[in-house]
mmCIF file of C-alpha atoms and ligand atoms in Angstrom:
data_model
loop_
_atom_site.group_PDB
_atom_site.id
_atom_site.type_symbol
_atom_site.label_atom_id
_atom_site.label_comp_id
_atom_site.label_asym_id
_atom_site.label_seq_id
_atom_site.Cartn_x
_atom_site.Cartn_y
_atom_site.Cartn_z
ATOM 1 C CA MET A 4 7.540 -6.675 16.595
ATOM 2 C CA ASP A 5 4.473 -8.928 16.823
ATOM 3 C CA LYS A 6 1.290 -7.450 15.351
ATOM 4 C CA ASN A 7 -2.347 -8.513 15.572
ATOM 5 C CA ILE A 8 -3.617 -10.125 12.372
ATOM 6 C CA ASN A 9 -6.931 -11.162 10.860
ATOM 7 C CA ILE A 10 -6.965 -14.619 9.289
ATOM 8 C CA THR A 11 -9.227 -17.050 7.485
ATOM 9 C CA LEU A 12 -9.059 -20.726 8.448
ATOM 10 C CA LYS A 13 -10.120 -23.598 6.200
ATOM 11 C CA VAL A 14 -10.429 -26.490 8.646
ATOM 12 C CA TRP A 15 -11.146 -30.141 7.861
ATOM 13 C CA ARG A 16 -14.243 -31.275 9.779
ATOM 14 C CA GLN A 17 -15.179 -34.957 9.947
ATOM 15 C CA ARG A 18 -17.568 -36.383 12.528
ATOM 16 C CA GLY A 19 -16.084 -39.884 12.603
ATOM 17 C CA PRO A 20 -13.813 -42.407 10.857
ATOM 18 C CA LYS A 21 -16.521 -43.512 8.439
ATOM 19 C CA GLU A 22 -18.184 -40.120 7.911
ATOM 20 C CA LYS A 23 -17.509 -37.958 4.890
ATOM 21 C CA GLY A 24 -15.409 -34.908 5.766
ATOM 22 C CA ALA A 25 -15.319 -31.400 4.300
ATOM 23 C CA PHE A 26 -13.587 -28.060 4.829
ATOM 24 C CA GLU A 27 -15.333 -25.366 6.861
ATOM 25 C CA THR A 28 -14.258 -21.739 6.762
ATOM 26 C CA TYR A 29 -13.821 -19.565 9.862
ATOM 27 C CA GLN A 30 -12.701 -15.973 10.358
ATOM 28 C CA LEU A 31 -10.512 -14.990 13.296
ATOM 29 C CA LYS A 32 -9.822 -11.348 14.137
ATOM 30 C CA ASP A 33 -7.049 -9.674 16.131
ATOM 31 C CA ILE A 34 -4.843 -12.717 16.662
ATOM 32 C CA SER A 35 -1.477 -11.730 18.126
ATOM 33 C CA GLN A 36 1.435 -13.038 16.077
ATOM 34 C CA GLY A 37 2.959 -14.063 19.406
ATOM 35 C CA THR A 38 0.186 -16.647 19.788
ATOM 36 C CA SER A 39 1.159 -20.249 19.165
ATOM 37 C CA PHE A 40 -0.693 -22.121 16.432
ATOM 38 C CA LEU A 41 -2.465 -24.360 18.969
ATOM 39 C CA GLU A 42 -3.418 -21.349 21.126
ATOM 40 C CA MET A 43 -4.933 -19.850 17.983
ATOM 41 C CA LEU A 44 -7.017 -23.055 17.611
ATOM 42 C CA ASP A 45 -8.011 -22.728 21.292
ATOM 43 C CA ILE A 46 -9.285 -19.212 20.483
ATOM 44 C CA LEU A 47 -11.200 -20.608 17.500
ATOM 45 C CA ASN A 48 -12.764 -23.277 19.716
ATOM 46 C CA GLU A 49 -13.762 -20.697 22.337
ATOM 47 C CA GLN A 50 -15.420 -18.694 19.559
ATOM 48 C CA LEU A 51 -17.223 -21.810 18.254
ATOM 49 C CA VAL A 52 -18.440 -22.809 21.728
ATOM 50 C CA ASN A 53 -19.714 -19.253 22.330
ATOM 51 C CA GLU A 54 -21.635 -19.529 19.055
ATOM 52 C CA GLY A 55 -23.142 -22.866 20.205
ATOM 53 C CA LYS A 56 -21.117 -24.850 17.650
ATOM 54 C CA GLU A 57 -18.964 -28.000 17.995
ATOM 55 C CA PRO A 58 -15.314 -27.207 18.744
ATOM 56 C CA VAL A 59 -12.625 -28.574 16.409
ATOM 57 C CA VAL A 60 -10.991 -31.777 17.696
ATOM 58 C CA PHE A 61 -7.188 -31.830 17.493
ATOM 59 C CA ASP A 62 -4.415 -33.727 19.273
ATOM 60 C CA HIS A 63 -1.865 -32.149 21.622
ATOM 61 C CA ASP A 64 -0.234 -32.830 24.949
ATOM 62 C CA CYS A 65 3.115 -31.278 25.973
ATOM 63 C CA ARG A 66 2.967 -28.254 23.651
ATOM 64 C CA GLU A 67 6.767 -28.182 23.958
ATOM 65 C CA GLY A 68 7.861 -30.278 20.971
ATOM 66 C CA ILE A 69 8.523 -33.365 23.065
ATOM 67 C CA CYS A 70 5.587 -35.787 23.067
ATOM 68 C CA GLY A 71 4.798 -36.122 19.348
ATOM 69 C CA MET A 72 1.036 -35.759 19.840
ATOM 70 C CA CYS A 73 0.360 -32.628 17.788
ATOM 71 C CA SER A 74 -0.224 -33.580 14.185
ATOM 72 C CA LEU A 75 -1.611 -31.041 11.766
ATOM 73 C CA TYR A 76 -1.147 -30.684 8.029
ATOM 74 C CA ILE A 77 -0.897 -26.904 7.620
ATOM 75 C CA ASP A 78 -0.860 -25.333 4.160
ATOM 76 C CA GLY A 79 0.290 -28.617 2.645
ATOM 77 C CA HIS A 80 3.052 -29.384 5.159
ATOM 78 C CA PRO A 81 3.023 -31.707 8.175
ATOM 79 C CA HIS A 82 3.697 -29.413 11.177
ATOM 80 C CA GLY A 83 3.312 -26.336 8.955
ATOM 81 C CA PRO A 84 5.552 -24.113 6.849
ATOM 82 C CA ASP A 85 8.481 -23.825 9.318
ATOM 83 C CA THR A 86 11.280 -26.418 9.447
ATOM 84 C CA GLU A 87 12.441 -28.667 12.289
ATOM 85 C CA ILE A 88 9.601 -27.758 14.629
ATOM 86 C CA THR A 89 6.373 -29.448 15.681
ATOM 87 C CA THR A 90 2.914 -27.922 15.220
ATOM 88 C CA CYS A 91 2.885 -26.835 18.873
ATOM 89 C CA GLN A 92 6.113 -24.859 18.363
ATOM 90 C CA LEU A 93 4.720 -22.979 15.361
ATOM 91 C CA HIS A 94 3.721 -19.359 16.015
ATOM 92 C CA MET A 95 1.362 -17.041 14.193
ATOM 93 C CA ARG A 96 4.229 -14.681 13.277
ATOM 94 C CA LYS A 97 4.874 -17.173 10.461
ATOM 95 C CA PHE A 98 1.607 -15.909 8.862
ATOM 96 C CA ASP A 99 0.747 -12.523 7.367
ATOM 97 C CA GLU A 100 -2.252 -10.223 7.750
ATOM 98 C CA GLY A 101 -5.169 -11.567 5.703
ATOM 99 C CA ALA A 102 -3.661 -15.065 5.348
ATOM 100 C CA THR A 103 -5.876 -18.026 4.507
ATOM 101 C CA ILE A 104 -4.579 -21.089 6.357
ATOM 102 C CA THR A 105 -5.631 -24.612 5.409
ATOM 103 C CA ILE A 106 -5.578 -27.159 8.243
ATOM 104 C CA GLU A 107 -5.984 -30.896 7.633
ATOM 105 C CA PRO A 108 -5.325 -34.085 9.589
ATOM 106 C CA TRP A 109 -2.435 -36.406 8.658
ATOM 107 C CA ARG A 110 -3.347 -37.955 5.298
ATOM 108 C CA SER A 111 -2.116 -41.540 5.411
ATOM 109 C CA ALA A 112 -3.789 -44.933 5.104
ATOM 110 C CA GLY A 113 -1.926 -45.992 8.266
ATOM 111 C CA PHE A 114 -3.502 -43.180 10.315
ATOM 112 C CA PRO A 115 -7.323 -43.198 9.983
ATOM 113 C CA VAL A 116 -9.150 -40.027 11.051
ATOM 114 C CA ILE A 117 -10.889 -40.348 14.428
ATOM 115 C CA ARG A 118 -12.577 -36.953 14.290
ATOM 116 C CA ASP A 119 -11.771 -33.626 12.606
ATOM 117 C CA LEU A 120 -7.985 -33.162 12.894
ATOM 118 C CA MET A 121 -7.304 -36.106 15.207
ATOM 119 C CA VAL A 122 -5.963 -39.341 13.705
ATOM 120 C CA ASP A 123 -5.325 -42.797 15.129
ATOM 121 C CA ARG A 124 -1.550 -43.353 15.313
ATOM 122 C CA TYR A 125 -1.763 -46.621 17.211
ATOM 123 C CA ALA A 126 -0.060 -48.280 14.237
ATOM 124 C CA TYR A 127 3.263 -46.726 15.325
ATOM 125 C CA ASP A 128 2.761 -48.122 18.843
ATOM 126 C CA LYS A 129 2.154 -51.566 17.347
ATOM 127 C CA ILE A 130 5.434 -51.341 15.419
ATOM 128 C CA ILE A 131 7.272 -50.480 18.660
ATOM 129 C CA GLN A 132 5.527 -53.358 20.444
ATOM 130 C CA ALA A 133 6.804 -55.695 17.717
ATOM 131 C CA GLY A 134 10.453 -55.098 18.675
ATOM 132 C CA GLY A 135 11.419 -51.522 19.522
ATOM 133 C CA PHE A 136 12.784 -52.367 22.950
ATOM 134 C CA VAL A 137 15.601 -54.176 24.781
ATOM 135 C CA SER A 138 14.441 -57.221 26.755
ATOM 136 C CA VAL A 139 17.792 -58.718 27.785
ATOM 137 C CA ASN A 140 19.289 -57.948 31.186
ATOM 138 C CA THR A 141 21.538 -54.918 30.691
ATOM 139 C CA GLY A 142 22.516 -54.604 34.362
ATOM 140 C CA GLY A 143 22.191 -51.474 36.479
ATOM 141 C CA ILE A 144 22.980 -47.847 35.660
ATOM 142 C CA PRO A 145 26.670 -48.160 36.717
ATOM 143 C CA ASP A 146 27.058 -51.116 34.291
ATOM 144 C CA ALA A 147 25.786 -49.021 31.378
ATOM 145 C CA ASN A 148 28.192 -46.233 32.302
ATOM 146 C CA ALA A 149 31.080 -48.728 32.452
ATOM 147 C CA ILE A 150 30.666 -49.836 28.812
ATOM 148 C CA PRO A 151 32.790 -47.628 26.556
ATOM 149 C CA ILE A 152 30.851 -46.465 23.484
ATOM 150 C CA PRO A 153 32.578 -44.541 20.668
ATOM 151 C CA LYS A 154 31.461 -40.894 20.645
ATOM 152 C CA LYS A 155 30.422 -41.166 16.985
ATOM 153 C CA ASP A 156 28.068 -44.092 17.743
ATOM 154 C CA ALA A 157 26.648 -42.396 20.832
ATOM 155 C CA ASP A 158 25.944 -39.226 18.823
ATOM 156 C CA LEU A 159 24.261 -41.158 15.985
ATOM 157 C CA ALA A 160 22.155 -43.133 18.489
ATOM 158 C CA MET A 161 21.073 -39.910 20.216
ATOM 159 C CA ASP A 162 20.192 -38.295 16.863
ATOM 160 C CA ALA A 163 17.997 -41.305 16.007
ATOM 161 C CA ALA A 164 16.470 -41.270 19.497
ATOM 162 C CA ALA A 165 15.282 -37.703 18.852
ATOM 163 C CA CYS A 166 12.317 -39.225 16.958
ATOM 164 C CA ILE A 167 9.115 -38.422 18.861
ATOM 165 C CA GLY A 168 6.873 -40.782 16.868
ATOM 166 C CA CYS A 169 4.704 -37.962 15.527
ATOM 167 C CA GLY A 170 3.929 -39.642 12.192
ATOM 168 C CA ALA A 171 4.839 -36.675 9.974
ATOM 169 C CA CYS A 172 7.173 -38.933 7.974
ATOM 170 C CA ALA A 173 4.402 -41.296 6.862
ATOM 171 C CA ALA A 174 2.011 -38.366 6.350
ATOM 172 C CA ALA A 175 4.544 -36.561 4.124
ATOM 173 C CA CYS A 176 5.404 -39.628 2.033
ATOM 174 C CA LYS A 177 3.515 -40.172 -1.232
ATOM 175 C CA ASN A 178 3.806 -43.928 -0.555
ATOM 176 C CA GLY A 179 2.678 -43.608 3.073
ATOM 177 C CA SER A 180 5.947 -45.211 4.147
ATOM 178 C CA ALA A 181 6.888 -45.406 7.820
ATOM 179 C CA MET A 182 10.538 -46.183 7.048
ATOM 180 C CA LEU A 183 12.019 -43.048 8.670
ATOM 181 C CA PHE A 184 10.250 -43.778 11.949
ATOM 182 C CA VAL A 185 11.114 -47.501 11.936
ATOM 183 C CA SER A 186 14.714 -46.819 10.936
ATOM 184 C CA ALA A 187 15.124 -44.292 13.766
ATOM 185 C CA LYS A 188 13.769 -46.754 16.314
ATOM 186 C CA VAL A 189 15.930 -49.616 14.983
ATOM 187 C CA SER A 190 19.033 -47.397 14.760
ATOM 188 C CA GLN A 191 18.877 -45.938 18.265
ATOM 189 C CA LEU A 192 19.253 -49.477 19.626
ATOM 190 C CA ALA A 193 21.367 -51.113 16.890
ATOM 191 C CA LEU A 194 24.134 -48.556 17.431
ATOM 192 C CA LEU A 195 24.566 -49.440 21.114
ATOM 193 C CA PRO A 196 25.985 -52.679 22.581
ATOM 194 C CA GLN A 197 22.876 -53.200 24.755
ATOM 195 C CA GLY A 198 20.710 -53.193 21.625
ATOM 196 C CA ARG A 199 22.955 -55.373 19.425
ATOM 197 C CA ILE A 200 21.951 -58.672 21.083
ATOM 198 C CA GLU A 201 18.403 -58.516 19.703
ATOM 199 C CA ALA A 202 19.221 -56.436 16.609
ATOM 200 C CA ALA A 203 18.423 -59.109 14.010
ATOM 201 C CA ARG A 204 15.120 -60.141 15.589
ATOM 202 C CA ARG A 205 14.154 -56.483 16.086
ATOM 203 C CA ALA A 206 14.799 -55.403 12.479
ATOM 204 C CA LYS A 207 12.821 -58.340 11.042
ATOM 205 C CA ALA A 208 9.902 -57.995 13.471
ATOM 206 C CA MET A 209 9.492 -54.231 13.075
ATOM 207 C CA VAL A 210 9.702 -54.342 9.266
ATOM 208 C CA ALA A 211 7.192 -57.235 9.171
ATOM 209 C CA LYS A 212 4.761 -55.312 11.405
ATOM 210 C CA MET A 213 5.145 -52.144 9.308
ATOM 211 C CA ASP A 214 4.288 -54.150 6.152
ATOM 212 C CA GLU A 215 1.380 -55.923 7.859
ATOM 213 C CA LEU A 216 -0.139 -52.575 8.914
ATOM 214 C CA GLY A 217 -0.231 -51.373 5.309
ATOM 215 C CA PHE A 218 2.495 -48.719 5.278
ATOM 216 C CA GLY A 219 4.002 -48.243 1.820
ATOM 217 C CA ASN A 220 7.494 -48.845 0.493
ATOM 218 C CA CYS A 221 10.307 -46.287 0.586
ATOM 219 C CA THR A 222 11.326 -44.912 -2.822
ATOM 220 C CA ASN A 223 13.825 -42.370 -1.468
ATOM 221 C CA THR A 224 11.846 -39.204 -2.206
ATOM 222 C CA ARG A 225 13.261 -37.742 1.043
ATOM 223 C CA ALA A 226 9.940 -36.004 1.806
ATOM 224 C CA CYS A 227 10.047 -37.620 5.266
ATOM 225 C CA GLU A 228 13.466 -36.148 6.075
ATOM 226 C CA ALA A 229 12.414 -32.695 4.798
ATOM 227 C CA GLU A 230 9.313 -32.611 7.020
ATOM 228 C CA CYS A 231 10.628 -34.381 10.136
ATOM 229 C CA PRO A 232 10.464 -31.939 13.071
ATOM 230 C CA LYS A 233 13.480 -33.633 14.674
ATOM 231 C CA ALA A 234 15.703 -33.689 11.561
ATOM 232 C CA VAL A 235 15.996 -37.487 11.618
ATOM 233 C CA SER A 236 18.300 -38.394 8.716
ATOM 234 C CA ILE A 237 17.441 -40.892 5.986
ATOM 235 C CA SER A 238 20.900 -42.395 6.592
ATOM 236 C CA ASN A 239 18.978 -44.303 9.281
ATOM 237 C CA ILE A 240 16.939 -45.936 6.490
ATOM 238 C CA ALA A 241 20.178 -47.177 4.915
ATOM 239 C CA ARG A 242 21.165 -48.600 8.322
ATOM 240 C CA LEU A 243 17.773 -50.308 8.699
ATOM 241 C CA ASN A 244 18.173 -51.872 5.245
ATOM 242 C CA ARG A 245 21.639 -53.161 6.216
ATOM 243 C CA GLU A 246 20.334 -54.531 9.538
ATOM 244 C CA PHE A 247 17.419 -56.227 7.777
ATOM 245 C CA ILE A 248 19.534 -57.822 5.030
ATOM 246 C CA LYS A 249 22.112 -58.997 7.598
ATOM 247 C CA ALA A 250 19.327 -60.583 9.673
ATOM 248 C CA LYS A 251 17.849 -62.347 6.634
ATOM 249 C CA LEU A 252 21.301 -63.676 5.602
ATOM 250 C CA GLN A 253 21.796 -65.037 9.136
ATOM 251 C CA ASP A 254 18.525 -66.972 8.705
HETATM 252 S S1 SF4 B 7 11.086 -39.808 12.142
HETATM 253 FE FE1 SF4 B 7 10.587 -37.625 12.413
HETATM 254 S S2 SF4 B 7 8.637 -37.369 11.325
HETATM 255 FE FE2 SF4 B 7 8.896 -39.568 11.660
HETATM 256 S S3 SF4 B 7 7.841 -40.016 13.567
HETATM 257 FE FE3 SF4 B 7 10.004 -39.600 14.102
HETATM 258 S S4 SF4 B 7 10.041 -37.407 14.585
HETATM 259 FE FE4 SF4 B 7 8.114 -37.745 13.490
HETATM 260 S S1 FES B 8 2.044 -31.286 21.709
HETATM 261 FE FE1 FES B 8 3.798 -32.481 22.305
HETATM 262 S S2 FES B 8 5.087 -32.325 20.551
HETATM 263 FE FE2 FES B 8 3.456 -30.975 20.083
#
C-alpha cells in the first residue's frame, strides 16, 4: 500500500544557458507514494512560490509517456531508476522514506540547458528535418492498405516507430551519440516500401546532420538501449550502418 514519505531533493538550478549552475537542496514532507514524479515537482514548485522563490523549470506535456517532452536525469539515470518508462510515468513508490533524490537536466553537448532542468532538444528536430520523412506520393489510405508487407517487417518498423524523440539515448551515452534515435527514425521508414524510395538520401542526410550538430560517435556501449523508455533496440543502429554504407557505395 502507498505510504506518505519525507524526501530530500537535490535539484540543478541554472538561470540561463550561459549562467553557472549549482545544486539546491529542498525538503518535501508527506508526499504520497502514489504521486507521480512530475506531480511531486509541482508540489515543490507550489511550496517555492508560497515561499516567494522561483519555481523549478522543467519540461513536460502529455504526462502519459507519449510526447517525449519530459527529460530528467534522476539519481544518475535518464528518466529515473525504473526501466522502459518516461519521467512522467515514474511514481514516488519507487523511492523510500528519507530518500535523497538528485535531479539534473540531460547532460549532453547536443542539448544545451535553457533553464534549470529544461534543455534545448531542437537538434533532434533538425535531424528529422534533414530527411526523416517521406516526400514521394504514396497514394491514399486504401493504396497503403493494398501493399502487402511481411509481418516481421511491419513489427520491426512499429518497434522503431515507438521512439518518442526524448533524447535519453544521447544523454545516457558517454560519447553523446544520437545513433539510437537516428537509427530508429531511419529504420521505421527503411523497412517499409513507401520509405525505400528515399532510403539512401535519407540515411546520408540524417547522419550528416547528426555529425554537423556535434553528436558523438557510437562505440556500442549499449547505454542508450538500457535507458531508452521505449526499448528501442540497438539492432536499429546496425541497420542504419548498413543503409549508410549501401548509400555510399551507390554514390
Ligand atoms: S531512441 Fe529511445 S531514448 Fe532515444 S530518443 Fe527515441 S525513445 Fe528516446
Ligand atoms: S510528458 Fe510526454 S512523455 Fe513525459
